[in-house]
Amino acid sequence: MKFLSTVLAAFALIAATANGSPMLRMEAEGKSKSQQQTQQSSTSSSACNLSGTYKAGTDISSCSSVTIGSLTVPAGVTLDLSKAKSGATITFTGTTTFGTQKWADPLVLLGGSNLSVKGSGTLDGQGAWYWKQGQSIARPVFFRLQNVASSTLSGFTLKNSPFRTFSLVTTRTALT
């Protein structure tokens, strides 16, 4: 029941912020690669930091804590947190913005057991770009939880969902 109230609160928050900020695309702004931030990840230790521009294939499997600061995820790329170490803490501290593209994969993919996903950060799915194009286009699910067990999600804000906010696939035991 606690999970249901959390999901309902998330949906209410999404509805309240449906007219959020405009789309932020590096290419649309005309920034060159040298002007774009690069992702900073210290995945060799147990504490990892992600900021700048996310790179597909970033390995967080050895990280006991992952801090996600201000991060831009390029269009057509999933922020892949599916190989999180068991018991890891994932903390959103900045604004994570997703590039826009017609596709059906999730913007965020989370997997693992005994995870704590939290923080004061904001994830912006750039929904307005999708909404203007009608309902017949391919749209990403915002946050897919796949093979998640005994984990907690709290505190961070999801806004401007392109399609469904949460997708639960093969989740087990307590999820709050």
XYZ file of N, CA and C in Angstrom:
528
model
N 0.823 -1.186 0.000
C 0.000 0.000 0.000
C 0.871 1.255 0.000
N 2.002 1.191 0.725
C 2.911 2.330 0.768
C 3.466 2.619 -0.626
N 3.789 1.559 -1.387
C 4.293 1.730 -2.745
C 3.243 2.389 -3.627
N 1.994 1.958 -3.497
C 0.917 2.526 -4.298
C 0.781 4.017 -4.025
N 0.858 4.417 -2.759
C 0.740 5.840 -2.444
C 1.932 6.618 -2.994
N 3.117 6.008 -3.011
C 4.289 6.660 -3.584
C 4.118 6.856 -5.081
N 3.628 5.819 -5.769
C 3.403 5.913 -7.210
C 2.344 6.966 -7.512
N 1.257 6.980 -6.734
C 0.209 7.974 -6.949
C 0.737 9.386 -6.710
N 1.579 9.550 -5.701
C 2.173 10.860 -5.444
C 3.066 11.278 -6.613
N 3.810 10.323 -7.172
C 4.664 10.622 -8.324
C 3.822 11.052 -9.518
N 2.712 10.350 -9.768
C 1.829 10.726 -10.871
C 1.253 12.115 -10.654
N 0.881 12.444 -9.427
C 0.340 13.769 -9.127
C 1.394 14.841 -9.386
N 2.634 14.551 -9.009
C 3.721 15.489 -9.236
C 3.951 15.694 -10.727
N 3.925 14.615 -11.488
C 4.106 14.708 -12.939
C 3.009 15.563 -13.550
N 1.773 15.324 -13.140
C 0.650 16.097 -13.677
C 0.784 17.571 -13.336
N 1.262 17.866 -12.141
C 1.390 19.257 -11.704
C 2.494 19.997 -12.447
N 3.484 19.269 -12.944
C 4.604 19.920 -13.619
C 4.613 19.667 -15.119
N 3.464 19.331 -15.676
C 3.374 18.967 -17.090
C 3.864 20.065 -18.029
N 3.834 21.292 -17.616
C 4.269 22.389 -18.477
C 5.691 22.827 -18.160
N 6.533 21.903 -17.727
C 7.890 22.196 -17.268
C 8.781 22.875 -18.290
N 10.050 22.840 -18.030
C 11.024 23.592 -18.813
C 11.092 23.119 -20.260
N 11.580 23.985 -21.164
C 11.701 23.607 -22.567
C 12.817 22.601 -22.768
N 12.760 21.944 -23.890
C 13.730 20.911 -24.227
C 15.141 21.491 -24.289
N 16.083 20.736 -23.746
C 17.483 21.156 -23.768
C 18.264 20.156 -24.600
N 18.615 20.521 -25.793
C 19.382 19.631 -26.651
C 20.665 20.334 -27.042
N 21.772 19.684 -26.802
C 23.068 20.278 -27.116
C 23.156 20.664 -28.589
N 22.701 19.761 -29.478
C 22.801 20.037 -30.899
C 21.925 21.211 -31.293
N 20.727 21.283 -30.734
C 19.810 22.368 -31.068
C 20.364 23.711 -30.618
N 21.163 23.702 -29.554
C 21.751 24.936 -29.061
C 23.000 25.317 -29.841
N 23.454 24.410 -30.721
C 24.614 24.709 -31.545
C 25.939 24.603 -30.817
N 25.987 23.887 -29.719
C 27.238 23.750 -28.979
C 28.127 22.719 -29.668
N 29.401 23.015 -29.760
C 30.335 22.062 -30.334
C 30.720 21.035 -29.275
N 31.356 19.962 -29.741
C 31.778 18.924 -28.808
C 32.749 19.472 -27.770
N 33.571 20.425 -28.151
C 34.526 20.981 -27.188
C 33.834 21.810 -26.117
N 32.620 22.309 -26.418
C 31.878 23.090 -25.442
C 31.051 22.213 -24.516
N 30.782 20.988 -24.939
C 29.964 20.106 -24.126
C 30.784 19.577 -22.962
N 30.112 19.405 -21.831
C 30.781 18.808 -20.685
C 31.005 17.332 -20.981
N 31.984 16.754 -20.353
C 32.192 15.323 -20.484
C 31.840 14.652 -19.178
N 31.459 13.413 -19.297
C 31.058 12.654 -18.117
C 32.261 12.394 -17.239
N 32.067 12.579 -15.957
C 33.114 12.293 -14.994
C 32.665 11.095 -14.181
N 33.375 10.016 -14.306
C 33.012 8.804 -13.589
C 34.260 8.210 -12.963
N 34.191 7.961 -11.681
C 35.312 7.320 -11.003
C 34.872 5.916 -10.624
N 34.769 5.057 -11.636
C 34.238 3.723 -11.405
C 35.284 2.744 -10.889
N 36.522 3.164 -10.680
C 37.529 2.245 -10.169
C 37.420 2.075 -8.655
N 36.721 2.973 -7.989
C 36.557 2.859 -6.546
C 35.124 2.465 -6.222
N 34.807 2.387 -4.939
C 33.456 1.999 -4.551
C 32.484 3.166 -4.612
N 32.984 4.397 -4.728
C 32.120 5.574 -4.873
C 32.290 6.125 -6.284
N 31.183 6.274 -6.998
C 31.229 6.732 -8.383
C 30.392 7.989 -8.548
N 30.854 8.869 -9.429
C 30.147 10.115 -9.709
C 29.880 10.212 -11.203
N 28.645 10.551 -11.549
C 28.284 10.764 -12.944
C 27.816 12.202 -13.099
N 28.431 12.933 -14.031
C 28.005 14.294 -14.335
C 28.460 14.622 -15.749
N 27.979 15.730 -16.278
C 28.334 16.111 -17.642
C 27.453 15.402 -18.642
N 28.066 14.762 -19.644
C 27.324 14.027 -20.667
C 27.504 12.534 -20.431
N 26.396 11.825 -20.257
C 26.431 10.386 -19.997
C 26.883 9.642 -21.248
N 27.680 8.607 -21.045
C 28.133 7.760 -22.142
C 27.518 6.377 -21.991
N 26.888 5.884 -23.051
C 26.305 4.542 -23.036
C 27.392 3.538 -22.677
N 27.031 2.562 -21.869
C 27.975 1.525 -21.486
C 28.785 1.835 -20.241
N 28.521 2.962 -19.585
C 29.229 3.285 -18.345
C 28.976 2.184 -17.319
N 30.036 1.632 -16.762
C 29.942 0.495 -15.843
C 29.902 0.974 -14.393
N 28.790 0.691 -13.720
C 28.662 1.050 -12.298
C 28.633 -0.197 -11.414
N 28.928 -1.356 -11.978
C 28.762 -2.621 -11.256
C 29.645 -2.750 -10.015
N 30.740 -2.022 -9.937
C 31.614 -2.114 -8.761
C 31.377 -0.981 -7.760
N 30.392 -0.143 -8.019
C 30.157 1.039 -7.184
C 29.179 0.737 -6.055
N 29.601 0.979 -4.824
C 28.674 0.814 -3.704
C 27.816 2.060 -3.530
N 28.293 3.194 -4.056
C 27.466 4.399 -4.091
C 27.693 5.101 -5.425
N 26.594 5.599 -5.988
C 26.639 6.323 -7.258
C 25.961 7.664 -7.025
N 26.687 8.749 -7.246
C 26.110 10.087 -7.140
C 25.961 10.638 -8.548
N 24.728 11.023 -8.881
C 24.439 11.550 -10.211
C 24.150 13.035 -10.060
N 25.101 13.851 -10.501
C 24.958 15.304 -10.432
C 24.207 15.814 -11.644
N 24.581 16.981 -12.131
C 23.971 17.519 -13.349
C 24.455 16.673 -14.515
N 23.511 16.036 -15.193
C 23.849 15.054 -16.219
C 22.947 15.239 -17.424
N 23.529 15.173 -18.613
C 22.770 15.175 -19.855
C 22.899 13.790 -20.469
N 21.761 13.160 -20.747
C 21.751 11.853 -21.391
C 21.354 12.090 -22.848
N 22.216 11.732 -23.802
C 21.914 11.995 -25.208
C 20.656 11.267 -25.693
N 20.059 11.793 -26.746
C 18.886 11.166 -27.354
C 19.224 9.741 -27.779
N 18.301 8.826 -27.534
C 18.490 7.440 -27.932
C 19.376 6.632 -27.007
N 19.735 7.189 -25.860
C 20.595 6.501 -24.893
C 19.832 6.351 -23.586
N 19.913 5.164 -22.981
C 19.291 4.898 -21.689
C 20.307 5.127 -20.577
N 19.904 5.831 -19.529
C 20.726 5.937 -18.318
C 20.640 4.573 -17.646
N 21.654 3.746 -17.851
C 21.611 2.335 -17.456
C 22.184 2.130 -16.059
N 21.277 1.907 -15.114
C 21.644 1.607 -13.732
C 21.263 0.166 -13.400
N 21.150 -0.671 -14.437
C 20.641 -2.033 -14.261
C 21.658 -2.999 -13.671
N 22.900 -2.635 -13.670
C 23.924 -3.529 -13.126
C 24.478 -2.990 -11.811
N 23.621 -2.292 -11.080
C 24.042 -1.734 -9.794
C 24.415 -2.859 -8.831
N 25.449 -2.624 -8.077
C 25.926 -3.573 -7.070
C 24.843 -3.780 -6.010
N 24.675 -4.994 -5.543
C 23.695 -5.279 -4.496
C 23.981 -4.406 -3.277
N 22.947 -3.736 -2.780
C 23.091 -2.864 -1.624
C 23.572 -1.458 -1.946
N 23.715 -1.132 -3.214
C 24.225 0.186 -3.608
C 23.238 1.302 -3.275
N 23.791 2.482 -3.072
C 23.001 3.697 -2.896
C 23.219 4.564 -4.128
N 22.125 4.933 -4.783
C 22.173 5.800 -5.960
C 21.503 7.108 -5.570
N 22.240 8.209 -5.676
C 21.738 9.505 -5.218
C 21.731 10.507 -6.366
N 20.546 11.045 -6.658
C 20.407 12.107 -7.654
C 20.552 13.446 -6.935
N 21.551 14.245 -7.324
C 21.780 15.523 -6.652
C 21.544 16.731 -7.551
N 21.649 16.569 -8.840
C 21.478 17.677 -9.777
C 20.292 17.427 -10.689
N 20.288 18.106 -11.825
C 19.238 17.912 -12.821
C 19.763 17.001 -13.918
N 19.034 15.927 -14.181
C 19.352 15.012 -15.266
C 18.360 15.285 -16.385
N 18.876 15.623 -17.560
C 18.043 15.959 -18.706
C 18.295 14.948 -19.816
N 17.224 14.528 -20.474
C 17.307 13.506 -21.512
C 17.061 14.123 -22.882
N 17.905 13.781 -23.852
C 17.687 14.211 -25.229
C 16.421 13.562 -25.769
N 15.880 14.115 -26.835
C 14.605 13.630 -27.362
C 14.799 12.894 -28.676
N 14.060 11.804 -28.808
C 14.095 10.986 -30.014
C 12.896 10.063 -29.975
N 12.332 9.762 -31.136
C 11.232 8.801 -31.199
C 11.837 7.409 -31.037
N 11.612 6.806 -29.876
C 12.104 5.458 -29.601
C 11.323 4.876 -28.443
N 11.409 3.572 -28.244
C 10.571 2.897 -27.252
C 11.339 2.359 -26.052
N 12.640 2.575 -25.977
C 13.406 2.109 -24.823
C 13.220 3.077 -23.657
N 13.548 2.650 -22.433
C 13.366 3.542 -21.279
C 14.437 4.631 -21.217
N 14.089 5.738 -20.570
C 15.082 6.781 -20.317
C 16.026 6.345 -19.203
N 15.465 5.707 -18.152
C 16.254 5.203 -17.025
C 15.923 3.731 -16.848
N 16.944 2.898 -16.701
C 16.764 1.471 -16.439
C 17.470 1.150 -15.128
N 16.697 0.647 -14.157
C 17.238 0.313 -12.838
C 17.078 -1.174 -12.593
N 18.115 -1.808 -12.080
C 18.052 -3.213 -11.720
C 18.968 -3.482 -10.540
N 18.623 -4.502 -9.749
C 19.461 -4.875 -8.620
C 18.643 -5.169 -7.385
N 19.331 -5.502 -6.310
C 18.633 -5.822 -5.067
C 19.176 -4.978 -3.916
N 18.304 -4.740 -2.958
C 18.640 -3.954 -1.767
C 19.206 -2.575 -2.122
N 18.638 -1.960 -3.145
C 19.096 -0.648 -3.594
C 18.367 0.458 -2.848
N 19.051 1.561 -2.656
C 18.440 2.778 -2.136
C 18.657 3.853 -3.193
N 17.570 4.255 -3.854
C 17.640 5.283 -4.890
C 16.957 6.510 -4.315
N 17.716 7.601 -4.182
C 17.189 8.750 -3.447
C 17.826 10.036 -3.940
N 17.532 11.116 -3.237
C 18.184 12.380 -3.508
C 17.214 13.513 -3.712
N 17.765 14.701 -3.852
C 16.960 15.902 -4.053
C 16.970 16.341 -5.511
N 17.576 15.548 -6.380
C 17.705 15.907 -7.786
C 16.412 15.795 -8.574
N 16.470 16.270 -9.809
C 15.326 16.256 -10.720
C 15.718 15.556 -12.010
N 14.835 14.696 -12.495
C 15.013 14.048 -13.786
C 13.955 14.626 -14.714
N 14.384 15.226 -15.819
C 13.477 15.890 -16.756
C 13.427 15.100 -18.056
N 12.270 14.476 -18.317
C 12.092 13.643 -19.503
C 11.768 14.395 -20.778
N 11.690 15.731 -20.729
C 11.429 16.555 -21.905
C 10.118 16.187 -22.598
N 9.100 15.852 -21.805
C 7.819 15.387 -22.331
C 7.157 16.298 -23.336
N 7.309 17.609 -23.205
C 6.637 18.546 -24.110
C 6.995 18.281 -25.569
N 8.230 17.865 -25.823
C 8.644 17.561 -27.193
C 7.797 16.415 -27.765
N 7.515 15.413 -26.953
C 6.724 14.256 -27.390
C 5.241 14.600 -27.469
N 4.740 15.340 -26.496
C 3.314 15.646 -26.425
C 2.848 16.388 -27.665
N 3.669 17.304 -28.184
C 3.303 18.102 -29.357
C 3.113 17.246 -30.605
N 3.685 16.045 -30.627
C 3.672 15.209 -31.818
C 2.528 14.205 -31.852
N 1.650 14.266 -30.875
C 0.501 13.368 -30.871
C 0.806 12.035 -30.218
N -0.199 11.169 -30.224
C -0.093 9.905 -29.498
C 0.437 8.742 -30.325
N 0.568 8.893 -31.623
C 0.923 7.749 -32.462
C 2.431 7.574 -32.663
N 3.252 8.325 -31.949
C 4.702 8.179 -32.102
C 5.271 7.264 -31.019
N 6.432 6.694 -31.295
C 7.138 5.898 -30.284
C 7.658 6.849 -29.210
N 7.415 6.482 -27.950
C 7.844 7.305 -26.816
C 8.510 6.420 -25.773
N 9.540 6.915 -25.132
C 10.176 6.115 -24.086
C 9.385 6.127 -22.779
N 9.421 5.006 -22.072
C 8.961 4.966 -20.686
C 10.002 5.742 -19.891
N 9.583 6.481 -18.891
C 10.534 7.300 -18.133
C 11.477 6.433 -17.300
N 10.940 5.607 -16.418
C 11.751 4.908 -15.414
C 11.330 3.442 -15.377
N 12.164 2.541 -15.906
C 11.855 1.110 -15.896
C 12.636 0.435 -14.780
N 11.906 -0.280 -13.922
C 12.515 -1.085 -12.872
C 12.426 -2.527 -13.335
N 13.570 -3.140 -13.575
C 13.603 -4.497 -14.107
C 14.509 -5.359 -13.236
N 13.960 -6.475 -12.772
C 14.691 -7.376 -11.875
C 15.170 -6.642 -10.623
N 14.273 -5.876 -10.031
C 14.565 -5.132 -8.808
C 13.946 -5.872 -7.631
N 14.694 -6.006 -6.544
C 14.195 -6.682 -5.346
C 14.589 -5.897 -4.101
N 13.682 -5.854 -3.142
C 13.946 -5.270 -1.818
C 14.642 -3.912 -1.899
N 14.064 -2.994 -2.626
C 14.696 -1.700 -2.857
C 13.757 -0.548 -2.524
N 14.339 0.635 -2.352
C 13.588 1.832 -1.981
C 13.907 2.964 -2.949
N 12.870 3.676 -3.387
C 13.012 4.879 -4.202
C 12.383 6.022 -3.432
N 13.103 7.138 -3.274
C 12.526 8.253 -2.518
C 13.226 9.572 -2.823
N 12.480 10.651 -2.669
C 13.038 11.989 -2.645
C 13.229 12.700 -3.967
N 13.724 12.049 -4.997
C 14.014 12.732 -6.252
C 12.717 13.039 -7.008
N 12.804 13.968 -7.961
C 11.635 14.428 -8.704
C 11.721 13.979 -10.155
N 10.624 13.431 -10.662
C 10.498 13.113 -12.081
C 9.534 14.121 -12.679
N 9.935 14.776 -13.785
C 9.003 15.713 -14.411
C 9.050 15.574 -15.928
N 7.957 15.962 -16.551
C 7.823 15.949 -18.006
C 8.023 14.558 -18.604
N 7.271 13.602 -18.102
C 7.358 12.232 -18.594
C 6.862 12.151 -20.037
N 7.639 11.533 -20.941
C 7.210 11.416 -22.328
C 6.024 10.466 -22.505
N 5.923 9.461 -21.653
C 4.904 8.426 -21.786
C 4.598 7.918 -20.387
N 4.662 6.644 -20.169
C 4.424 6.100 -18.831
C 5.579 6.511 -17.915
N 5.226 6.807 -16.668
C 6.262 7.249 -15.741
C 7.071 6.073 -15.218
N 6.400 5.004 -14.790
C 7.090 3.822 -14.276
C 6.669 2.585 -15.047
N 7.617 1.690 -15.248
C 7.359 0.377 -15.815
C 8.038 -0.627 -14.891
N 7.265 -1.559 -14.351
C 7.802 -2.571 -13.442
C 7.852 -3.901 -14.173
N 9.053 -4.473 -14.305
C 9.240 -5.730 -15.010
C 10.000 -6.680 -14.093
N 9.390 -7.792 -13.732
C 10.008 -8.820 -12.900
C 10.576 -8.245 -11.605
N 9.807 -7.409 -10.937
C 10.239 -6.926 -9.629
C 9.789 -7.919 -8.570
N 10.609 -8.078 -7.534
C 10.323 -9.067 -6.504
C 10.374 -8.430 -5.122
N 9.687 -9.058 -4.215
C 9.647 -8.681 -2.796
C 9.385 -7.193 -2.612
N 9.795 -6.653 -1.504
C 9.419 -5.289 -1.127
C 10.066 -4.248 -2.028
N 9.234 -3.382 -2.557
C 9.686 -2.235 -3.330
C 8.930 -1.045 -2.785
N 9.643 -0.113 -2.169
C 8.970 1.045 -1.573
C 9.511 2.327 -2.152
